[in-house]
Short mmCIF file of N, CA and C in Angstrom, two decimals:
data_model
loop_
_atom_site.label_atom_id
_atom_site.label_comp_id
_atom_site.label_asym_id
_atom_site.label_seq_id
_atom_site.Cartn_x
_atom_site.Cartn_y
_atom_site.Cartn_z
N UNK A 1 4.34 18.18 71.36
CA UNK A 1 4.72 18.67 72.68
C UNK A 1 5.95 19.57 72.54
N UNK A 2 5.68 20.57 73.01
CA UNK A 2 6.99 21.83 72.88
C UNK A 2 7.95 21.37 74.27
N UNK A 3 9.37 21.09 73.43
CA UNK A 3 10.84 21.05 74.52
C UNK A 3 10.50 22.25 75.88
N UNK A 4 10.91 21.85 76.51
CA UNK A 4 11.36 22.07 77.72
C UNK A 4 12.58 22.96 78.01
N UNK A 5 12.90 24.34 77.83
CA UNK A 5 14.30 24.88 78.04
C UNK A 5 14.99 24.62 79.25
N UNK A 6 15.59 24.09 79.12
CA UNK A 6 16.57 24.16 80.17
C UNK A 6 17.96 25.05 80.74
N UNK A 7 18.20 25.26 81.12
CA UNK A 7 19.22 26.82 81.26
C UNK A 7 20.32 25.89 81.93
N UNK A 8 21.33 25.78 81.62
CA UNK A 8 22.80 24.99 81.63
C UNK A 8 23.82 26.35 82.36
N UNK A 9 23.77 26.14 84.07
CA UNK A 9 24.60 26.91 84.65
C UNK A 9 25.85 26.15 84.65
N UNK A 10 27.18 26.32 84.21
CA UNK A 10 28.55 25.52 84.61
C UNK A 10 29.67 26.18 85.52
N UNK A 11 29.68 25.96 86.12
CA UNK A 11 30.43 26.91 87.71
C UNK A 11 31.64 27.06 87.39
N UNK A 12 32.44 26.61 86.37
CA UNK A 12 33.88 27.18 86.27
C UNK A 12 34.10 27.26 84.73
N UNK A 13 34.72 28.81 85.22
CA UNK A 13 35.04 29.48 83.68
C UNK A 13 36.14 28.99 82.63
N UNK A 14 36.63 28.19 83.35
CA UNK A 14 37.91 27.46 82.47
C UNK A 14 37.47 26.97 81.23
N UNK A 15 38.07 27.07 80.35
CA UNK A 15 37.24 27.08 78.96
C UNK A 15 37.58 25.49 78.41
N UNK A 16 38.39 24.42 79.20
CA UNK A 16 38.61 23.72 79.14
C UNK A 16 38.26 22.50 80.23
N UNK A 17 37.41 23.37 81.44
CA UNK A 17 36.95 22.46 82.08
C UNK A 17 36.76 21.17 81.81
N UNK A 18 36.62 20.39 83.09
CA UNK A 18 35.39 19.19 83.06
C UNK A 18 34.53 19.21 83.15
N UNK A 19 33.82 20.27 83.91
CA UNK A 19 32.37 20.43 83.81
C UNK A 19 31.42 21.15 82.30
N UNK A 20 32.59 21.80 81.93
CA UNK A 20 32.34 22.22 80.62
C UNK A 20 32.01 21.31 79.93
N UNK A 21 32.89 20.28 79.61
CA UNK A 21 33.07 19.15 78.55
C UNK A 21 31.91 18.05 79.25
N UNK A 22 31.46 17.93 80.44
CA UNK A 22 30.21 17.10 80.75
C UNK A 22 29.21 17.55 80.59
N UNK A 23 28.96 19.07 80.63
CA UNK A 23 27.98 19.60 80.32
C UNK A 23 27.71 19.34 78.77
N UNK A 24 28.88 19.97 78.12
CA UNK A 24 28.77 19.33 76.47
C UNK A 24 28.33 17.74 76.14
N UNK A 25 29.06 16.99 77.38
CA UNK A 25 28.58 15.33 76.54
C UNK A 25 27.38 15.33 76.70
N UNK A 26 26.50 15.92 77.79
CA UNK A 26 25.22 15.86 77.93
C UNK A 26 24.11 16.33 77.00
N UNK A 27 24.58 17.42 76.86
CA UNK A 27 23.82 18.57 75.45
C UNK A 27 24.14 17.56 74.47
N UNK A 28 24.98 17.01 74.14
CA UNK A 28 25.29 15.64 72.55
C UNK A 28 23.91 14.62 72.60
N UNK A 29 23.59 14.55 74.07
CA UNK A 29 22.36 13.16 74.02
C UNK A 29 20.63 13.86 73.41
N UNK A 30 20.50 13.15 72.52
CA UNK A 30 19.14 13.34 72.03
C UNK A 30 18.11 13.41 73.20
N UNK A 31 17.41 14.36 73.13
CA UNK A 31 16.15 14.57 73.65
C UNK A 31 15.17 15.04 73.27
N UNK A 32 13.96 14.33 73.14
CA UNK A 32 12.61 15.10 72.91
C UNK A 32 11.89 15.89 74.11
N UNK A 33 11.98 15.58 75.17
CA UNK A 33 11.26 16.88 75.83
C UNK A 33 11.88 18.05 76.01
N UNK A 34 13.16 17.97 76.25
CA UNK A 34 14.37 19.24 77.14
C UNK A 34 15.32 19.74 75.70
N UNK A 35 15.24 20.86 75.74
CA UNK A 35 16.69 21.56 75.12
C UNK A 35 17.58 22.11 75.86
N UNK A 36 18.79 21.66 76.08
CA UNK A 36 19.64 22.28 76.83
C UNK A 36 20.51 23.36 76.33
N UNK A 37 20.49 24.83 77.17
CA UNK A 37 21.30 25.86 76.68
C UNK A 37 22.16 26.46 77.55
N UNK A 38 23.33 26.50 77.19
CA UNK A 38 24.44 27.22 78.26
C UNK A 38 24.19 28.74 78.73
N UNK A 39 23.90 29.17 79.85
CA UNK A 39 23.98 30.34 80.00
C UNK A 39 25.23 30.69 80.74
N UNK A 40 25.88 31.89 80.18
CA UNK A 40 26.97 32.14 80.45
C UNK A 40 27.07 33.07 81.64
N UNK A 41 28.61 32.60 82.65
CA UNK A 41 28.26 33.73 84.00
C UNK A 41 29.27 34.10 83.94
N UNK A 42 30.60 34.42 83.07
CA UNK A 42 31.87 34.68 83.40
C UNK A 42 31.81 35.58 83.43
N UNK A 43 31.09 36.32 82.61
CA UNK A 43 31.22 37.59 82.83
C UNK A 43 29.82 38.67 83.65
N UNK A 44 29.73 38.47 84.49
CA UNK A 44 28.74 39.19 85.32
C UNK A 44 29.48 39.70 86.43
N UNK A 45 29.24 41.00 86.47
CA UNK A 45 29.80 41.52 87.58
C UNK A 45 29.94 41.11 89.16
N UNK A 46 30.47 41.25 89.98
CA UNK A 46 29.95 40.92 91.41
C UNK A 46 28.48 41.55 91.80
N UNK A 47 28.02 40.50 92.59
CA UNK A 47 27.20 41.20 92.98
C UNK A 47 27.04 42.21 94.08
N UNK A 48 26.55 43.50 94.01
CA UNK A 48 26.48 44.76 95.08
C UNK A 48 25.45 45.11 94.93
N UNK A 49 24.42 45.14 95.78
CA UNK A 49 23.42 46.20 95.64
C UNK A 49 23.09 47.18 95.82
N UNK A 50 24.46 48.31 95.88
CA UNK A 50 24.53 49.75 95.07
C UNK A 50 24.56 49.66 94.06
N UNK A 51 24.43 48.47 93.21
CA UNK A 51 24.04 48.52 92.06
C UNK A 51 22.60 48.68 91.46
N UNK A 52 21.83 48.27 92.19
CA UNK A 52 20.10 47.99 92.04
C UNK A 52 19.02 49.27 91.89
N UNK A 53 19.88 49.50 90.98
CA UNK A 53 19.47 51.13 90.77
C UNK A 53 18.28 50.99 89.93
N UNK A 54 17.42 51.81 89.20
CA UNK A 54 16.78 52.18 88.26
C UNK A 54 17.53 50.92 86.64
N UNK A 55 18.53 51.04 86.27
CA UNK A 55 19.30 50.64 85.17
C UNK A 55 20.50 50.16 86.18
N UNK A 56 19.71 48.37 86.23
CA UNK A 56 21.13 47.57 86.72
C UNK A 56 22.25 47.44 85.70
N UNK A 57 23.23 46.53 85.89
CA UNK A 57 24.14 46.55 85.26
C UNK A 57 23.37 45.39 83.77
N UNK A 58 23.67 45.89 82.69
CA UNK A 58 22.66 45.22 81.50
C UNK A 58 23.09 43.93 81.35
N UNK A 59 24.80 43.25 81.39
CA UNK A 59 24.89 41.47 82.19
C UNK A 59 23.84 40.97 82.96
N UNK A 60 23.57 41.68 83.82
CA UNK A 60 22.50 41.41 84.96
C UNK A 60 21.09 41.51 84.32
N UNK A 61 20.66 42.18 84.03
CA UNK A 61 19.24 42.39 82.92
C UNK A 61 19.07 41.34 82.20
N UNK A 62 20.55 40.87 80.91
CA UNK A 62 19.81 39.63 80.46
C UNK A 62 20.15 38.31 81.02
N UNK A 63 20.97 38.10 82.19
CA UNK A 63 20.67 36.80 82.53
C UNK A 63 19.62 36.44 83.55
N UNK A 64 19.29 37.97 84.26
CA UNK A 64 17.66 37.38 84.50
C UNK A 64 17.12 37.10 83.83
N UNK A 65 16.84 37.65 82.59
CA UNK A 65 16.14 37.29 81.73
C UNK A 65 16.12 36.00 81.18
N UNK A 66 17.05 35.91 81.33
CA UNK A 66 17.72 34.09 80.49
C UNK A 66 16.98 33.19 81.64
N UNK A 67 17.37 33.37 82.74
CA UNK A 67 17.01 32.79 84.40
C UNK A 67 15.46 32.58 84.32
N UNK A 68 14.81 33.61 84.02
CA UNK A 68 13.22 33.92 83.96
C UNK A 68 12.88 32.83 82.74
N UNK A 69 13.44 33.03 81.82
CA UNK A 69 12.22 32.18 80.54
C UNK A 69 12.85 30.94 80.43
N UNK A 70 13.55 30.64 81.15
CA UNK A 70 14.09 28.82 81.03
C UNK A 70 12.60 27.98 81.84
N UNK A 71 12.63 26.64 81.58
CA UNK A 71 11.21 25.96 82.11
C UNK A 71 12.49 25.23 83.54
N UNK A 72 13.56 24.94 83.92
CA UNK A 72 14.46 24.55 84.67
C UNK A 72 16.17 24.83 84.27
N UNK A 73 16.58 24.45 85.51
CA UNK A 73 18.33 24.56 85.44
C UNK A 73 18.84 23.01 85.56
N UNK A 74 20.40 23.33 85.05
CA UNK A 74 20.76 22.21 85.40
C UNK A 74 22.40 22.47 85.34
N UNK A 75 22.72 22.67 86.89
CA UNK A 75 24.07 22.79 87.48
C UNK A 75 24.96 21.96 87.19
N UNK A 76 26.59 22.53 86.81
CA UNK A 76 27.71 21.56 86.65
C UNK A 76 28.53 22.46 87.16
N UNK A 77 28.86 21.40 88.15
CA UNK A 77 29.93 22.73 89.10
C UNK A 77 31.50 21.83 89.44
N UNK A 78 32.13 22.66 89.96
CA UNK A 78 33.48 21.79 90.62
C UNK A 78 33.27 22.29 91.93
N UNK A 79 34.64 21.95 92.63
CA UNK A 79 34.48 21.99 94.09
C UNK A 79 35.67 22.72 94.67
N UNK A 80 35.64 24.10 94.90
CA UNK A 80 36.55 24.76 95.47
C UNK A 80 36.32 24.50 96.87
N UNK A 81 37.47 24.72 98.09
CA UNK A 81 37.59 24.45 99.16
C UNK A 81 36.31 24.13 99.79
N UNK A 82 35.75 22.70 99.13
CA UNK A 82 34.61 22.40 99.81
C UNK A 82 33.20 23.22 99.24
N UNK A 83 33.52 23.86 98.49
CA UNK A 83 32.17 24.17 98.19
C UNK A 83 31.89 24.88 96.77
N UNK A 84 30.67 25.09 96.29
CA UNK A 84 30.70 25.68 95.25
C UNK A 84 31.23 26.95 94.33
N UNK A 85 32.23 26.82 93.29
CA UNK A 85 32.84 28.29 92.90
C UNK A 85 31.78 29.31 92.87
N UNK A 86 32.76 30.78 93.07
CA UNK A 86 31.94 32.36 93.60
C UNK A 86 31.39 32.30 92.31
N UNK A 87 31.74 31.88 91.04
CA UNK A 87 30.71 32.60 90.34
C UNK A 87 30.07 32.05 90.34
N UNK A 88 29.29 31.23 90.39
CA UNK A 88 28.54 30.10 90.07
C UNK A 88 27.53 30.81 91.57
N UNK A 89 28.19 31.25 92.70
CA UNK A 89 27.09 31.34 93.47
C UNK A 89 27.11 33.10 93.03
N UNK A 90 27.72 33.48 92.42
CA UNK A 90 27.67 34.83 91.90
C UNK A 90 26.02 35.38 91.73
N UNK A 91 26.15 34.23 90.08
CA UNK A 91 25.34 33.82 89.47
C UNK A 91 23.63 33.75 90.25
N UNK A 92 23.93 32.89 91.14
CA UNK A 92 22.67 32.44 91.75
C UNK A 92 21.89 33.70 92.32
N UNK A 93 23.20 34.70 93.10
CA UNK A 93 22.69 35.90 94.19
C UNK A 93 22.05 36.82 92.87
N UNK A 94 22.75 36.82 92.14
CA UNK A 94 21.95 38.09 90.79
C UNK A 94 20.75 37.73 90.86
N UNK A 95 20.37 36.77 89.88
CA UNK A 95 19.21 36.61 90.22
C UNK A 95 18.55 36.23 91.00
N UNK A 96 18.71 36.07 92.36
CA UNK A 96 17.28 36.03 93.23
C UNK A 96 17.51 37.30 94.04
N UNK A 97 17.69 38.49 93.11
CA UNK A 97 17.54 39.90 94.10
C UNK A 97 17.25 41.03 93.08
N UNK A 98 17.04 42.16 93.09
CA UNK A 98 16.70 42.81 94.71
C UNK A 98 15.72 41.87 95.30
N UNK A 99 15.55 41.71 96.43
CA UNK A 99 14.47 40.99 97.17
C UNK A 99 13.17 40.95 97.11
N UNK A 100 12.51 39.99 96.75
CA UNK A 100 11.03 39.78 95.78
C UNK A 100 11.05 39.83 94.63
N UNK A 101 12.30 39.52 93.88
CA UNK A 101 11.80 39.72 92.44
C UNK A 101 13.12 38.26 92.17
N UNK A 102 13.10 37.22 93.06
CA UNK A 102 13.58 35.94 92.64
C UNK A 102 13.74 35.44 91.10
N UNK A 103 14.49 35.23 90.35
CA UNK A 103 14.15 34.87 89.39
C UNK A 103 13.92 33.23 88.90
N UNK A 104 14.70 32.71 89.98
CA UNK A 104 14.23 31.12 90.12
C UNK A 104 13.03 30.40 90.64
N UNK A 105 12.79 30.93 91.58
CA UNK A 105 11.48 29.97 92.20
C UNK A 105 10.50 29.52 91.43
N UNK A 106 10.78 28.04 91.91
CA UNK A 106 9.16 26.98 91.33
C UNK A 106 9.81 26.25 90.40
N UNK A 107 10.81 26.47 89.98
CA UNK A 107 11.22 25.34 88.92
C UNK A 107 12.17 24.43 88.99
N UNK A 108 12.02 23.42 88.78
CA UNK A 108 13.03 22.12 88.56
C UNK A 108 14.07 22.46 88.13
N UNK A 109 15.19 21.68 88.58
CA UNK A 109 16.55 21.55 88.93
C UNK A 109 17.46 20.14 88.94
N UNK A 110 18.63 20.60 88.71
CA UNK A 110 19.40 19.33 88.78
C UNK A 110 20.96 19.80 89.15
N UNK A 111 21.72 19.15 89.89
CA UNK A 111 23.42 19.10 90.00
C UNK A 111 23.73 18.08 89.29
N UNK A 112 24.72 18.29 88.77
CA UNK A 112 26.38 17.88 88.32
C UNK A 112 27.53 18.26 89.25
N UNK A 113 28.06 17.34 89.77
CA UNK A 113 29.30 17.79 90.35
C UNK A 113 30.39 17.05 89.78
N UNK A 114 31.43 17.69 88.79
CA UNK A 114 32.83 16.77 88.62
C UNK A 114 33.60 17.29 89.08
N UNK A 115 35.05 16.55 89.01
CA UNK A 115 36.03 17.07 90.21
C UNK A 115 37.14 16.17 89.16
N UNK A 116 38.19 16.35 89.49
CA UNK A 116 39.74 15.76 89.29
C UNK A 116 39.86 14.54 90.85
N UNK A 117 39.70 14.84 91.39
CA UNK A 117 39.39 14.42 92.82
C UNK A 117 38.31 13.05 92.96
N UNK A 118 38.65 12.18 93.87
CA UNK A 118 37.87 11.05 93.91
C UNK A 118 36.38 11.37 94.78
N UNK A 119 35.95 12.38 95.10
CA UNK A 119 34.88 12.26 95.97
C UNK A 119 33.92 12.98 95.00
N UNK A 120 34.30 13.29 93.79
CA UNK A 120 33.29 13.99 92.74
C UNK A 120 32.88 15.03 93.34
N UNK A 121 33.60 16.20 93.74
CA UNK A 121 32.68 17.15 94.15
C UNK A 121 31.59 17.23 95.57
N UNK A 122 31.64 16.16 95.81
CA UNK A 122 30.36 15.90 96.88
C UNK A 122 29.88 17.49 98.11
N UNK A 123 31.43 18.03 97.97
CA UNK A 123 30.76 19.15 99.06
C UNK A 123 30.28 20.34 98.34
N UNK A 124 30.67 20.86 96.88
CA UNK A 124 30.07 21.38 96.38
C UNK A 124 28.80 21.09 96.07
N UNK A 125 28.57 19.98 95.44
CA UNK A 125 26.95 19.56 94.94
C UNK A 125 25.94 20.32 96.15
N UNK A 126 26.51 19.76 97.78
CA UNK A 126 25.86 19.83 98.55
C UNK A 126 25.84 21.24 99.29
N UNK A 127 26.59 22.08 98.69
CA UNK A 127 26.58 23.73 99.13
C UNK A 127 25.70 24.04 98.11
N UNK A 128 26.07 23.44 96.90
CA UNK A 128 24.77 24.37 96.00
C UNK A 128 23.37 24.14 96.03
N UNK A 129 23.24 22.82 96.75
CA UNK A 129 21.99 22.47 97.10
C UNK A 129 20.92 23.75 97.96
N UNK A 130 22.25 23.76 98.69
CA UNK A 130 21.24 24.61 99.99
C UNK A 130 21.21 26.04 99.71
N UNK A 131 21.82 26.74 99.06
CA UNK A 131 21.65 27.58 98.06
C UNK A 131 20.42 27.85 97.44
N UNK A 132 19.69 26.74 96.64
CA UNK A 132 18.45 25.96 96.12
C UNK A 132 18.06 26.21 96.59
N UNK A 133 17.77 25.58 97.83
CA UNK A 133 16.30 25.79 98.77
C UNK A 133 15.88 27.17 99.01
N UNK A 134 16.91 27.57 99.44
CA UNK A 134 16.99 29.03 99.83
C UNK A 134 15.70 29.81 98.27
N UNK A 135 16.41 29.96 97.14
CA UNK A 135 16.06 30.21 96.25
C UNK A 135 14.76 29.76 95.10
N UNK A 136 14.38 28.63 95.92
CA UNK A 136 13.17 27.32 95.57
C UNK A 136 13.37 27.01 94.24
N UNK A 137 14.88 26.66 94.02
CA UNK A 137 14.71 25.86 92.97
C UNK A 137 14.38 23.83 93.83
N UNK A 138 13.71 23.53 92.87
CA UNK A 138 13.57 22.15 93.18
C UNK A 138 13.80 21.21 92.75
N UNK A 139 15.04 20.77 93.02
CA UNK A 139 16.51 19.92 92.95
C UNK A 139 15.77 18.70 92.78
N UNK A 140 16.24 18.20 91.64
CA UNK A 140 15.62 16.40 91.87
C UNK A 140 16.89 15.68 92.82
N UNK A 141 16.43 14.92 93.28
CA UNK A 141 16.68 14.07 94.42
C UNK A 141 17.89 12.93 93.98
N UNK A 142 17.18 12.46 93.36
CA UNK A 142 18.18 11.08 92.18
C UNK A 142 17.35 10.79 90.81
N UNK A 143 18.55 9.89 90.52
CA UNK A 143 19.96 10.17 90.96
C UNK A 143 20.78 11.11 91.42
N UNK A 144 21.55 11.16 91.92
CA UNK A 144 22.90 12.10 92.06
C UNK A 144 23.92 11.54 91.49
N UNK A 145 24.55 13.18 91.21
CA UNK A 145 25.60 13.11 90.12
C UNK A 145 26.67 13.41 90.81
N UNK A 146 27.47 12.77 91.20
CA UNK A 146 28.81 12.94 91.54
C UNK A 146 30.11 12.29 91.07
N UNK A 147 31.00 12.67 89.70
CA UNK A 147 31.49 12.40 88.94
C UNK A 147 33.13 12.65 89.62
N UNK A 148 33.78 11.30 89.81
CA UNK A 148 35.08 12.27 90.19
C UNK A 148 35.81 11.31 89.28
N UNK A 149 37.32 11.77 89.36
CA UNK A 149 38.70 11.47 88.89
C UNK A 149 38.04 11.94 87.48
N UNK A 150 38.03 12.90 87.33
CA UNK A 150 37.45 13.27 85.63
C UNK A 150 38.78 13.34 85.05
N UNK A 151 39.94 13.50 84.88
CA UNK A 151 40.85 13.80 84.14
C UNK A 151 40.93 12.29 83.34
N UNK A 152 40.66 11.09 84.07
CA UNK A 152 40.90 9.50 83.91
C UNK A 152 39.97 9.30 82.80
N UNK A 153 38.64 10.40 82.90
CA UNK A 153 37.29 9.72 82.06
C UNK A 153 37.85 9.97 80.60
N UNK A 154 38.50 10.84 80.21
CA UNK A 154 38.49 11.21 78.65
C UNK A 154 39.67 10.60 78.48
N UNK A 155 39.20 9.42 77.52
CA UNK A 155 40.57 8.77 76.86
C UNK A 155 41.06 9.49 75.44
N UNK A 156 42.15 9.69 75.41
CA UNK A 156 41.90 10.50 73.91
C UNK A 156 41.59 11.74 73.39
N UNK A 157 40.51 11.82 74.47
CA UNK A 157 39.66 13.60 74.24
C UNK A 157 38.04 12.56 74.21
N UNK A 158 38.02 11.32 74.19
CA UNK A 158 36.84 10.87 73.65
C UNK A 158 36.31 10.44 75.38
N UNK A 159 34.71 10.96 75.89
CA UNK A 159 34.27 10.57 77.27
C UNK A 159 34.09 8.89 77.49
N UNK A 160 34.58 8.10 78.17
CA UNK A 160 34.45 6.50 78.18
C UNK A 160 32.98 6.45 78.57
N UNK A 161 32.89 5.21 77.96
CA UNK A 161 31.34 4.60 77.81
C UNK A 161 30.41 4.35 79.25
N UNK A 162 31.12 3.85 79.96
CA UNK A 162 30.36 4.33 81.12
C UNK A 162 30.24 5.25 81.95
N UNK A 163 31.06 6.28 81.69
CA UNK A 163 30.09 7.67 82.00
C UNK A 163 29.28 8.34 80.81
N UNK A 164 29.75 7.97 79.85
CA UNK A 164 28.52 8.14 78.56
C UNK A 164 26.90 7.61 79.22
N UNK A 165 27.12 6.35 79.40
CA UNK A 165 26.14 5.45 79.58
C UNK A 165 25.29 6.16 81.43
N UNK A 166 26.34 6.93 82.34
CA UNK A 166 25.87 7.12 83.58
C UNK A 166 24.52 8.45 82.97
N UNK A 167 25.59 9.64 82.16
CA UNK A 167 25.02 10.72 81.65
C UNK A 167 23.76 10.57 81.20
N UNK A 168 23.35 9.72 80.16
CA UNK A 168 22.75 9.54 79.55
C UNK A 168 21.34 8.90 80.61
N UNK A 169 21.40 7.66 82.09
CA UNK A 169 20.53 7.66 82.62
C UNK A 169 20.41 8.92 83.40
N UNK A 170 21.01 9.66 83.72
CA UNK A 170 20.80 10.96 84.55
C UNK A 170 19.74 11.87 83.76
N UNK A 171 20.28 12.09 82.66
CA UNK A 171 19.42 12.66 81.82
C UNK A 171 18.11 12.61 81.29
N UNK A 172 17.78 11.00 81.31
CA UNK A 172 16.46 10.76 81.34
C UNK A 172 15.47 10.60 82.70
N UNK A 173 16.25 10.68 83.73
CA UNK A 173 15.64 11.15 85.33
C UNK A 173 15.62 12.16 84.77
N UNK A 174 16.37 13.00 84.87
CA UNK A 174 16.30 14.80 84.98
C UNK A 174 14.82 15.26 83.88
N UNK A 175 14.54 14.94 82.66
CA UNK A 175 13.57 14.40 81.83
C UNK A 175 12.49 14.63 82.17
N UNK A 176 12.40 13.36 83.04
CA UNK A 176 11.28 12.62 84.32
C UNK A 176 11.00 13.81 85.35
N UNK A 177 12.04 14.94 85.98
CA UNK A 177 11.73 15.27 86.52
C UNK A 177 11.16 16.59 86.23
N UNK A 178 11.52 17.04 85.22
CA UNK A 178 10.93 18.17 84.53
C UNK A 178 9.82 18.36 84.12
N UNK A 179 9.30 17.08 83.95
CA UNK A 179 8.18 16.60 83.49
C UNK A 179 7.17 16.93 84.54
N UNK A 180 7.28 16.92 85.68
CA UNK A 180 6.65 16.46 86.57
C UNK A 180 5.85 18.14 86.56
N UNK A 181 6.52 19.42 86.28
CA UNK A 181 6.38 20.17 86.34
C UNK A 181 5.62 21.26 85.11
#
């Protein structure tokens, strides 16, 4: 059975994130159906569509492209004033435009939301959700991931065992849900 690509969006460019480093503990867990791969958005221009010329901007060219040949996504975002960071929805507007040429629709999906903050993100998860719909990605349901006080989780630099242990059932839902597809 051939893996499953998965395309690893992480909503903040901080190169030291938490969502970075959860996204990484996750990519660490063995899997036979899914390969998880980071696609990178720091650097993509804003989006304008005086840009949507003949020869878009070539950032834009290959992360549709990246967007297009993944089999699903799987979001790790933080939570700016309530909702999901611009690039991250940067990201999303590139590819699902010029209009009709979506590059998401039909495929499975997943959030991550961590935060420094005790509510894990919760209003981001739930802005990027609707984002989703909009775009037909199709968000698995649950679990949900809403990870907060992340600064507390890494003792050491090393992730504690029960969010090891949370990651790790998320991951085999997310699995499950890819599967389905």
């Amino acid at each position: 059975m051939d893996k499953k690509k998965i395309a690893v969006l992480i909503g903040s460019l901080r190169k030291e994130s938490y969502n970075r480093k959860m996204a990484k503990e996750m990519m660490a867990l063995p899997s036979e159906r899914i390969d998880l791969e980071i696609v990178d958005i720091a650097d993509l221009p804003h989006y304008n569509e005086d840009l949507e010329t003949e020869h878009p901007p070539k950032s834009w060219t290959a992360f549709r492209e990246k967007i297009k040949g993944a089999d699903g996504y799987l979001f790790f975002t933080p939570e700016y004033n309530r909702g999901m960071p611009s690039a991250l929805k940067n990201a999303i507007d590139i590819a699902s435009r010029p209009y009709g040429h979506n590059c998401w629709a039909a495929k499975p999906g997943g959030v991550v939301s961590v935060s420094i903050s005790a509510l894990g993100a919760f209003g981001a998860n739930h802005h990027l959700r609707q984002s989703m719909v909009f775009v037909d990605v199709l968000l698995m349901q649950q679990p949900e991931a809403y990870i907060g006080n992340a600064a507390a989780l890494f003792e050491g630099g090393t992730l504690v065992q029960d969010t090891k242990d949370f990651l790790e059932k998320y991951l085999r839902a997310f699995e499950e849900w890819v599967a389905k597809f």
